[in-house]
Amino acid sequence: MLSDSSQSEEFHKSEYWKSKLLDFKAIVTLPDGRQRSNSLSGGERNRLVMRSGDGFVDRSLVSGVDCREDARSFSLLDYDNDGWVDIALASVNDKRLRLFRNRFGDLGAKGRVVEVSLQGANGDARVSQGFSNRDAVGAVLTVVTSKSKRAYRKSIGEGMAAQNSGRIRITLADEENLKSLSVRWPSGKVTKLEPLPDNKRIELFEGASQ
């Protein structure tokens, strides 16, 4: 309403035009001296949808991500290095940070995860026409397994002020094996790796003989 040019000149000169429509305090000091953040959340709950066979299943409630805080961003990482992807959830009010540990391994889930790290050859802050950026952002990793062929794109941004782990995670089902890896770097160069080492982590460097 304050920016509505269709209002009359009389209204623009009135006290209603000059007054605040909303007196909202983002930070509130509690009686014990602690400070609490307020938010304008409409009570929207977080959702976690997981693939199951040919479809998807809503696991929001059983996973715990269906919490009451005003969540702003999340990132995916394997903080305990057990091979299963965990979730870090950041909110604007209490609780500011929640860490959800993936317990599929504890529950007897089969399969494994192979993590792939990519590093471009440009170690300078300036843009290079011949080499990719150090973090290989924009690279496409093509994976061939004994059961499928997939492609992963390397990215770093994920929501508001959030960043996932830099490793690309390849999830393999029980008795599924990696056959080959191929990286198309942002520079246009291609790196292929075949046969593959039987490792949980694989590092690929642009321009290096693998």
Coordinates of N, CA and C in Angstrom, one line a residue:
M1 N 0.8 -1.2 0.0 CA 0.0 0.0 0.0 C 0.9 1.3 0.0
L2 N 2.0 1.2 0.7 CA 2.8 2.4 0.8 C 3.4 2.8 -0.6
S3 N 3.5 1.9 -1.5 CA 4.1 2.2 -2.8 C 3.0 2.2 -3.9
D4 N 1.8 2.3 -3.5 CA 0.7 2.3 -4.5 C 0.5 3.7 -5.0
S5 N 0.9 4.0 -6.2 CA 0.8 5.3 -6.8 C -0.6 5.7 -7.2
S6 N -1.5 4.8 -7.1 CA -2.9 5.1 -7.5 C -3.7 5.8 -6.3
Q7 N -3.0 5.8 -5.1 CA -3.7 6.4 -4.0 C -3.7 7.9 -4.2
S8 N -4.7 8.6 -3.6 CA -4.9 10.0 -3.7 C -3.8 10.8 -3.0
E9 N -3.7 12.1 -3.4 CA -2.7 13.0 -2.8 C -3.0 13.2 -1.3
E10 N -4.3 13.2 -1.0 CA -4.7 13.4 0.4 C -4.2 12.2 1.2
F11 N -4.3 11.0 0.7 CA -3.8 9.9 1.4 C -2.3 9.9 1.6
H12 N -1.6 10.4 0.6 CA -0.1 10.4 0.7 C 0.4 11.4 1.8
K13 N -0.5 12.4 2.1 CA -0.1 13.4 3.1 C -0.6 13.0 4.5
S14 N -1.3 11.9 4.6 CA -2.0 11.5 5.8 C -1.0 10.8 6.7
E15 N -1.4 10.6 8.0 CA -0.5 9.8 8.9 C -0.5 8.3 8.5
Y16 N -1.5 7.8 7.8 CA -1.5 6.4 7.4 C -0.4 6.1 6.5
W17 N 0.0 7.1 5.6 CA 1.1 6.9 4.7 C 2.4 6.9 5.4
K18 N 2.6 7.6 6.5 CA 3.8 7.7 7.2 C 4.0 6.6 8.2
S19 N 3.0 6.0 8.6 CA 3.1 5.0 9.7 C 3.5 3.6 9.2
K20 N 4.1 2.8 10.1 CA 4.5 1.5 9.8 C 3.3 0.6 9.7
L21 N 3.3 -0.3 8.7 CA 2.2 -1.2 8.6 C 2.4 -2.4 9.5
L22 N 3.7 -2.7 9.8 CA 4.0 -3.8 10.7 C 5.2 -3.5 11.5
D23 N 5.1 -3.7 12.8 CA 6.2 -3.5 13.7 C 6.7 -4.9 14.1
F24 N 7.7 -5.4 13.3 CA 8.1 -6.8 13.5 C 9.5 -6.8 14.0
K25 N 9.8 -7.5 15.1 CA 11.1 -7.6 15.6 C 11.7 -8.9 15.3
A26 N 12.8 -8.9 14.5 CA 13.4 -10.1 14.0 C 14.1 -10.8 15.2
I27 N 14.6 -10.1 16.1 CA 15.3 -10.6 17.3 C 14.6 -10.2 18.6
V28 N 14.3 -11.2 19.4 CA 13.6 -11.0 20.7 C 14.5 -11.4 21.8
T29 N 14.6 -10.5 22.8 CA 15.4 -10.8 24.0 C 14.5 -11.4 25.1
L30 N 14.8 -12.6 25.5 CA 14.1 -13.3 26.5 C 14.4 -12.8 27.9
P31 N 13.5 -13.1 28.9 CA 13.8 -12.6 30.3 C 15.1 -13.0 30.8
D32 N 15.6 -14.2 30.4 CA 16.9 -14.7 31.0 C 18.1 -14.1 30.2
G33 N 17.8 -13.2 29.3 CA 18.9 -12.6 28.6 C 19.3 -13.2 27.2
R34 N 18.8 -14.4 27.0 CA 19.0 -15.1 25.7 C 18.2 -14.4 24.6
Q35 N 18.7 -14.5 23.4 CA 18.0 -13.9 22.3 C 17.4 -15.0 21.4
R36 N 16.3 -14.8 20.8 CA 15.6 -15.7 20.0 C 15.2 -15.0 18.7
S37 N 15.3 -15.8 17.6 CA 15.0 -15.2 16.3 C 13.5 -15.5 16.0
N38 N 12.8 -14.5 15.5 CA 11.5 -14.7 15.0 C 11.5 -15.0 13.5
S39 N 10.4 -15.5 12.9 CA 10.3 -15.7 11.5 C 8.9 -15.5 11.1
L40 N 8.7 -15.3 9.8 CA 7.4 -15.2 9.2 C 6.9 -16.5 8.6
S41 N 7.4 -17.6 9.1 CA 7.1 -18.9 8.5 C 5.6 -19.1 8.6
G42 N 5.0 -19.7 7.6 CA 3.6 -20.0 7.6 C 3.3 -21.4 8.1
G43 N 4.3 -22.0 8.8 CA 4.1 -23.3 9.3 C 4.3 -24.5 8.3
E44 N 5.0 -24.2 7.2 CA 5.3 -25.2 6.2 C 6.3 -26.2 6.8
R45 N 6.0 -27.5 6.7 CA 6.9 -28.5 7.2 C 7.8 -29.0 6.1
N46 N 9.0 -29.4 6.5 CA 10.0 -30.0 5.6 C 9.5 -31.3 5.0
R47 N 9.9 -31.7 3.9 CA 9.6 -32.9 3.3 C 10.8 -33.7 2.8
L48 N 10.8 -35.0 3.0 CA 11.9 -35.9 2.5 C 11.2 -37.0 1.7
V49 N 11.5 -37.0 0.4 CA 10.9 -37.9 -0.5 C 12.0 -38.8 -1.0
M50 N 11.9 -40.1 -0.9 CA 12.9 -41.1 -1.2 C 12.4 -42.0 -2.3
R51 N 13.4 -42.4 -3.2 CA 13.0 -43.3 -4.2 C 12.8 -44.7 -3.7
S52 N 11.8 -45.4 -4.2 CA 11.5 -46.8 -3.7 C 11.0 -47.5 -4.9
G53 N 11.9 -48.4 -5.5 CA 11.5 -49.1 -6.7 C 11.3 -48.2 -7.9
D54 N 10.1 -48.2 -8.4 CA 9.7 -47.4 -9.6 C 9.1 -46.0 -9.2
G55 N 8.9 -45.8 -7.9 CA 8.2 -44.6 -7.5 C 9.0 -43.9 -6.3
F56 N 8.2 -43.1 -5.6 CA 8.8 -42.3 -4.5 C 7.9 -42.4 -3.3
V57 N 8.5 -42.4 -2.1 CA 7.8 -42.5 -0.8 C 8.1 -41.3 0.1
D58 N 7.1 -40.8 0.7 CA 7.3 -39.7 1.6 C 7.8 -40.2 3.0
R59 N 9.0 -39.9 3.4 CA 9.6 -40.3 4.6 C 9.8 -39.2 5.6
S60 N 9.0 -38.1 5.4 CA 9.3 -36.9 6.2 C 9.1 -37.2 7.7
L61 N 8.0 -37.8 8.1 CA 7.7 -38.0 9.5 C 8.7 -39.0 10.2
V62 N 8.9 -40.1 9.6 CA 9.8 -41.1 10.3 C 11.2 -40.7 10.3
S63 N 11.7 -39.9 9.3 CA 13.1 -39.4 9.3 C 13.4 -38.4 10.3
G64 N 12.3 -37.6 10.7 CA 12.5 -36.5 11.7 C 12.7 -35.1 11.0
V65 N 12.8 -35.1 9.7 CA 13.0 -33.8 9.0 C 11.7 -32.9 9.1
D66 N 10.6 -33.5 9.5 CA 9.3 -32.8 9.6 C 9.3 -32.0 10.9
C67 N 10.3 -31.2 11.1 CA 10.4 -30.4 12.3 C 9.7 -29.1 12.2
R68 N 9.5 -28.4 13.3 CA 8.7 -27.2 13.4 C 9.5 -25.9 13.1
E69 N 10.8 -26.0 13.0 CA 11.6 -24.8 12.8 C 11.4 -24.2 11.3
D70 N 11.7 -23.0 11.2 CA 11.6 -22.3 9.8 C 12.9 -22.6 9.1
A71 N 12.9 -23.8 8.4 CA 14.1 -24.2 7.7 C 14.4 -23.4 6.5
R72 N 15.7 -23.1 6.3 CA 16.1 -22.2 5.1 C 16.9 -23.0 4.1
S73 N 17.8 -23.9 4.5 CA 18.6 -24.6 3.6 C 19.1 -25.9 4.2
F74 N 19.6 -26.8 3.3 CA 20.2 -28.0 3.8 C 21.4 -28.4 2.9
S75 N 22.2 -29.3 3.4 CA 23.3 -29.8 2.6 C 23.5 -31.3 2.9
L76 N 24.0 -32.0 1.9 CA 24.2 -33.4 2.0 C 25.7 -33.7 2.2
L77 N 26.0 -34.6 3.1 CA 27.4 -35.0 3.4 C 27.4 -36.3 4.1
D78 N 28.5 -36.9 4.1 CA 28.7 -38.1 4.9 C 29.6 -37.8 6.1
Y79 N 29.1 -37.2 7.1 CA 29.9 -36.7 8.2 C 30.6 -37.8 9.0
D80 N 30.1 -39.0 9.0 CA 30.7 -40.0 9.8 C 31.4 -41.1 9.0
N81 N 31.5 -40.8 7.7 CA 32.3 -41.6 6.7 C 31.9 -43.1 6.8
D82 N 30.6 -43.4 6.9 CA 30.1 -44.7 6.9 C 29.6 -45.1 5.5
G83 N 29.6 -44.2 4.5 CA 29.2 -44.5 3.2 C 27.7 -44.2 2.9
W84 N 27.0 -43.7 3.9 CA 25.6 -43.3 3.7 C 25.5 -41.8 3.9
V85 N 24.7 -41.2 3.0 CA 24.6 -39.7 2.9 C 23.7 -39.2 4.1
D86 N 24.2 -38.2 4.8 CA 23.5 -37.6 5.9 C 23.0 -36.2 5.5
I87 N 22.2 -35.6 6.3 CA 21.6 -34.3 6.0 C 21.9 -33.3 7.1
A88 N 22.4 -32.1 6.8 CA 22.5 -31.0 7.7 C 21.5 -30.0 7.4
L89 N 20.6 -29.6 8.3 CA 19.5 -28.7 8.1 C 19.6 -27.5 8.9
A90 N 19.6 -26.3 8.2 CA 19.8 -25.0 8.9 C 18.5 -24.3 8.9
S91 N 18.2 -23.7 10.1 CA 16.9 -22.9 10.2 C 17.2 -21.5 10.7
V92 N 16.2 -20.6 10.5 CA 16.3 -19.3 10.9 C 16.1 -19.1 12.4
N93 N 15.4 -20.0 13.0 CA 15.2 -19.9 14.5 C 15.6 -21.2 15.1
D94 N 15.4 -21.3 16.5 CA 15.8 -22.6 17.2 C 15.0 -23.8 16.6
K95 N 15.7 -24.8 16.4 CA 17.1 -25.1 16.5 C 17.8 -24.7 15.2
R96 N 18.9 -24.0 15.4 CA 19.5 -23.4 14.2 C 20.1 -24.5 13.3
L97 N 20.6 -25.6 13.8 CA 21.2 -26.6 13.0 C 20.8 -28.0 13.5
R98 N 20.3 -28.8 12.6 CA 20.1 -30.2 13.0 C 20.9 -31.1 12.0
L99 N 21.4 -32.1 12.6 CA 22.2 -33.1 11.8 C 21.5 -34.4 11.8
F100 N 21.0 -34.9 10.7 CA 20.3 -36.2 10.6 C 21.2 -37.2 10.0
R101 N 21.5 -38.2 10.9 CA 22.4 -39.3 10.5 C 21.6 -40.4 9.7
N102 N 22.1 -40.8 8.6 CA 21.5 -41.9 7.8 C 21.8 -43.2 8.5
R103 N 20.7 -43.9 8.9 CA 20.9 -45.2 9.6 C 20.6 -46.4 8.8
F104 N 20.5 -46.3 7.5 CA 20.2 -47.4 6.6 C 21.2 -48.5 6.8
G105 N 22.5 -48.2 7.0 CA 23.5 -49.2 7.2 C 23.3 -50.0 8.4
D106 N 22.9 -49.3 9.5 CA 22.6 -49.9 10.8 C 21.4 -50.9 10.7
L107 N 20.5 -50.6 9.8 CA 19.3 -51.3 9.7 C 19.4 -52.5 8.7
G108 N 20.6 -52.7 8.2 CA 20.9 -53.9 7.4 C 20.7 -53.7 5.9
A109 N 20.6 -52.4 5.4 CA 20.4 -52.1 4.0 C 21.6 -52.6 3.2
K110 N 21.4 -53.2 2.1 CA 22.5 -53.7 1.3 C 22.9 -52.7 0.2
G111 N 24.0 -52.9 -0.4 CA 24.6 -52.0 -1.3 C 25.8 -51.2 -0.8
R112 N 26.3 -50.3 -1.6 CA 27.5 -49.5 -1.2 C 27.5 -48.2 -1.9
V113 N 28.4 -47.3 -1.5 CA 28.5 -46.0 -2.1 C 30.0 -45.8 -2.4
V114 N 30.3 -45.4 -3.7 CA 31.6 -45.0 -4.1 C 31.6 -43.5 -4.3
E115 N 32.6 -42.9 -3.7 CA 32.7 -41.4 -3.8 C 33.8 -41.0 -4.8
V116 N 33.5 -40.1 -5.6 CA 34.4 -39.7 -6.7 C 34.7 -38.2 -6.5
S117 N 36.0 -37.9 -6.4 CA 36.5 -36.5 -6.3 C 37.1 -36.0 -7.6
L118 N 36.7 -34.8 -8.0 CA 37.2 -34.3 -9.3 C 38.0 -33.0 -9.0
Q119 N 39.1 -32.9 -9.7 CA 39.9 -31.7 -9.5 C 40.4 -31.2 -10.9
G120 N 40.0 -29.9 -11.2 CA 40.4 -29.3 -12.5 C 41.9 -28.9 -12.4
A121 N 42.4 -28.6 -13.6 CA 43.9 -28.3 -13.6 C 44.2 -26.9 -13.4
N122 N 43.2 -26.0 -13.4 CA 43.5 -24.6 -13.2 C 43.6 -24.2 -11.8
G123 N 44.9 -24.0 -11.3 CA 45.1 -23.6 -9.9 C 45.1 -22.1 -9.7
D124 N 44.8 -21.3 -10.7 CA 44.9 -19.9 -10.6 C 43.5 -19.3 -10.4
A125 N 43.4 -18.1 -9.8 CA 42.1 -17.5 -9.5 C 41.5 -17.0 -10.8
R126 N 42.3 -16.7 -11.8 CA 41.9 -16.2 -13.1 C 41.3 -17.3 -14.0
V127 N 40.4 -17.0 -14.9 CA 39.7 -17.9 -15.7 C 40.7 -18.4 -16.8
S128 N 40.7 -19.7 -17.0 CA 41.6 -20.3 -18.0 C 40.8 -20.9 -19.1
Q129 N 41.2 -20.6 -20.4 CA 40.5 -21.2 -21.5 C 40.9 -22.6 -21.8
G130 N 42.1 -23.1 -21.3 CA 42.5 -24.4 -21.6 C 42.3 -25.4 -20.5
F131 N 42.0 -24.9 -19.2 CA 41.9 -25.8 -18.1 C 40.6 -25.5 -17.3
S132 N 40.1 -26.5 -16.6 CA 38.9 -26.3 -15.8 C 39.2 -25.7 -14.5
N133 N 38.1 -25.1 -13.9 CA 38.3 -24.6 -12.5 C 38.7 -25.7 -11.6
R134 N 39.4 -25.3 -10.5 CA 39.9 -26.3 -9.6 C 38.9 -27.3 -9.0
D135 N 37.7 -26.7 -8.7 CA 36.7 -27.6 -8.1 C 35.9 -28.3 -9.2
A136 N 36.2 -28.2 -10.4 CA 35.5 -28.9 -11.5 C 34.0 -28.7 -11.6
V137 N 33.6 -27.5 -11.2 CA 32.2 -27.2 -11.2 C 31.7 -27.2 -12.7
G138 N 30.6 -27.9 -13.0 CA 30.1 -28.0 -14.3 C 30.5 -29.3 -15.0
A139 N 31.5 -30.0 -14.4 CA 31.9 -31.3 -15.0 C 30.8 -32.3 -15.0
V140 N 30.7 -33.2 -16.0 CA 29.7 -34.3 -16.1 C 30.4 -35.6 -16.0
L141 N 30.0 -36.4 -15.0 CA 30.6 -37.7 -14.7 C 29.6 -38.7 -15.2
T142 N 30.0 -39.5 -16.2 CA 29.2 -40.6 -16.7 C 29.7 -41.9 -16.1
V143 N 28.8 -42.7 -15.6 CA 29.1 -43.9 -14.8 C 28.4 -45.1 -15.5
V144 N 29.1 -46.1 -15.8 CA 28.6 -47.3 -16.3 C 28.8 -48.4 -15.3
T145 N 27.7 -49.1 -14.9 CA 27.7 -50.2 -13.9 C 27.3 -51.4 -14.6
S146 N 27.2 -52.5 -13.9 CA 26.8 -53.8 -14.4 C 25.3 -53.8 -14.6
K147 N 24.6 -52.8 -14.1 CA 23.1 -52.7 -14.3 C 22.6 -51.5 -14.9
S148 N 23.4 -50.4 -15.0 CA 22.8 -49.2 -15.6 C 23.9 -48.3 -16.1
K149 N 23.5 -47.1 -16.7 CA 24.3 -46.1 -17.1 C 23.7 -44.8 -16.5
R150 N 24.6 -43.9 -15.9 CA 24.1 -42.7 -15.2 C 25.0 -41.6 -15.5
A151 N 24.5 -40.3 -15.3 CA 25.3 -39.1 -15.4 C 25.1 -38.2 -14.2
Y152 N 26.2 -37.7 -13.7 CA 26.1 -36.8 -12.5 C 26.8 -35.4 -13.0
R153 N 26.2 -34.3 -12.6 CA 26.8 -33.0 -12.9 C 27.4 -32.4 -11.5
K154 N 28.6 -32.0 -11.6 CA 29.3 -31.4 -10.4 C 28.7 -30.0 -10.2
S155 N 28.2 -29.7 -9.0 CA 27.7 -28.4 -8.6 C 28.1 -28.1 -7.2
I156 N 28.1 -26.9 -6.8 CA 28.5 -26.5 -5.4 C 27.3 -25.8 -4.7
G157 N 26.5 -25.0 -5.4 CA 25.4 -24.3 -4.7 C 24.3 -25.2 -4.4
E158 N 23.6 -25.0 -3.3 CA 22.4 -25.8 -2.9 C 21.6 -25.1 -2.0
G159 N 20.7 -24.2 -2.5 CA 19.8 -23.4 -1.6 C 20.5 -22.2 -1.0
M160 N 19.9 -21.6 0.0 CA 20.4 -20.4 0.6 C 21.7 -20.6 1.4
A161 N 22.8 -20.1 0.9 CA 24.0 -20.1 1.7 C 24.4 -21.5 2.1
A162 N 24.1 -22.5 1.2 CA 24.4 -23.9 1.5 C 25.3 -24.5 0.4
Q163 N 26.1 -25.5 0.8 CA 26.9 -26.2 -0.1 C 27.1 -27.6 0.3
N164 N 26.8 -28.5 -0.7 CA 27.0 -29.9 -0.4 C 28.5 -30.3 -0.4
S165 N 28.7 -31.5 0.0 CA 30.1 -32.0 0.0 C 30.5 -32.1 -1.5
G166 N 31.8 -31.8 -1.7 CA 32.3 -31.8 -3.1 C 32.4 -33.1 -3.8
R167 N 32.2 -34.2 -3.1 CA 32.4 -35.5 -3.7 C 31.1 -35.9 -4.3
I168 N 31.2 -36.6 -5.5 CA 30.0 -37.2 -6.2 C 29.8 -38.6 -5.6
R169 N 28.6 -38.9 -5.2 CA 28.4 -40.2 -4.6 C 27.6 -41.1 -5.6
I170 N 28.2 -42.3 -5.8 CA 27.6 -43.2 -6.7 C 27.0 -44.4 -5.9
T171 N 25.7 -44.5 -5.9 CA 25.1 -45.6 -5.1 C 24.9 -46.8 -5.9
L172 N 25.4 -47.9 -5.4 CA 25.4 -49.2 -6.1 C 24.5 -50.2 -5.3
A173 N 23.6 -50.9 -6.0 CA 22.8 -51.9 -5.4 C 23.6 -53.1 -5.0
D174 N 23.0 -54.0 -4.3 CA 23.6 -55.3 -4.0 C 24.0 -56.0 -5.2
E175 N 25.3 -56.5 -5.3 CA 25.8 -57.2 -6.5 C 25.9 -56.3 -7.7
E176 N 25.9 -55.0 -7.6 CA 26.1 -54.1 -8.7 C 27.5 -53.6 -8.7
N177 N 28.2 -53.6 -9.8 CA 29.6 -53.3 -9.9 C 29.9 -52.1 -10.8
L178 N 30.9 -51.3 -10.5 CA 31.3 -50.3 -11.5 C 32.1 -50.9 -12.6
K179 N 31.8 -50.4 -13.8 CA 32.5 -50.8 -15.0 C 33.5 -49.8 -15.5
S180 N 33.0 -48.5 -15.6 CA 33.8 -47.5 -16.1 C 33.3 -46.1 -15.7
L181 N 34.3 -45.1 -15.7 CA 33.9 -43.7 -15.4 C 34.5 -42.9 -16.5
S182 N 33.7 -41.8 -16.9 CA 34.1 -40.9 -17.9 C 33.8 -39.5 -17.4
V183 N 34.7 -38.6 -17.4 CA 34.5 -37.2 -17.0 C 34.7 -36.3 -18.2
R184 N 33.6 -35.5 -18.5 CA 33.8 -34.4 -19.5 C 33.9 -33.1 -18.7
W185 N 35.2 -32.6 -18.7 CA 35.5 -31.4 -17.9 C 34.9 -30.2 -18.5
P186 N 34.8 -29.1 -17.7 CA 34.3 -27.8 -18.3 C 35.1 -27.3 -19.4
S187 N 36.4 -27.7 -19.5 CA 37.3 -27.2 -20.6 C 37.0 -28.0 -21.9
G188 N 36.2 -29.1 -21.8 CA 35.9 -29.9 -23.0 C 36.7 -31.1 -23.0
K189 N 37.8 -31.2 -22.2 CA 38.6 -32.4 -22.2 C 37.8 -33.6 -21.6
V190 N 38.2 -34.8 -21.9 CA 37.6 -36.0 -21.4 C 38.6 -36.9 -20.8
T191 N 38.2 -37.4 -19.6 CA 39.1 -38.4 -18.9 C 38.3 -39.6 -18.7
K192 N 38.9 -40.8 -19.1 CA 38.2 -42.1 -18.9 C 39.0 -43.0 -17.9
L193 N 38.3 -43.7 -17.1 CA 39.0 -44.6 -16.2 C 38.3 -46.0 -16.3
E194 N 39.1 -47.0 -16.8 CA 38.7 -48.3 -17.0 C 39.9 -49.2 -17.2
P195 N 40.0 -50.3 -16.4 CA 39.1 -50.8 -15.3 C 39.2 -49.9 -14.1
L196 N 38.4 -50.2 -13.2 CA 38.3 -49.3 -12.0 C 38.9 -50.0 -10.8
P197 N 39.6 -49.2 -9.9 CA 40.1 -49.8 -8.6 C 38.9 -50.1 -7.7
D198 N 39.1 -51.1 -6.9 CA 38.0 -51.5 -5.9 C 38.2 -50.7 -4.7
N199 N 37.9 -49.4 -4.8 CA 38.1 -48.5 -3.7 C 36.7 -47.8 -3.4
K200 N 36.6 -47.3 -2.1 CA 35.4 -46.6 -1.7 C 35.5 -45.1 -2.2
R201 N 36.7 -44.7 -2.5 CA 37.0 -43.3 -2.9 C 37.9 -43.3 -4.1
I202 N 37.5 -42.5 -5.2 CA 38.3 -42.4 -6.4 C 38.6 -41.0 -6.7
E203 N 39.8 -40.6 -7.0 CA 40.2 -39.2 -7.3 C 40.5 -39.1 -8.8
L204 N 40.0 -38.2 -9.5 CA 40.3 -38.0 -10.9 C 40.8 -36.5 -11.1
F205 N 41.9 -36.4 -11.8 CA 42.5 -35.1 -12.0 C 42.5 -34.8 -13.5
E206 N 42.1 -33.6 -13.9 CA 42.1 -33.2 -15.3 C 43.5 -33.2 -15.9
G207 N 43.7 -33.9 -17.0 CA 45.0 -33.9 -17.7 C 45.9 -35.0 -17.2
A208 N 45.6 -35.6 -16.1 CA 46.5 -36.7 -15.5 C 46.2 -38.0 -16.1
S209 N 47.3 -38.8 -16.3 CA 47.1 -40.2 -16.8 C 46.5 -41.0 -15.6
Q210 N 45.4 -41.7 -15.8 CA 44.7 -42.4 -14.8 C 45.1 -43.9 -14.8

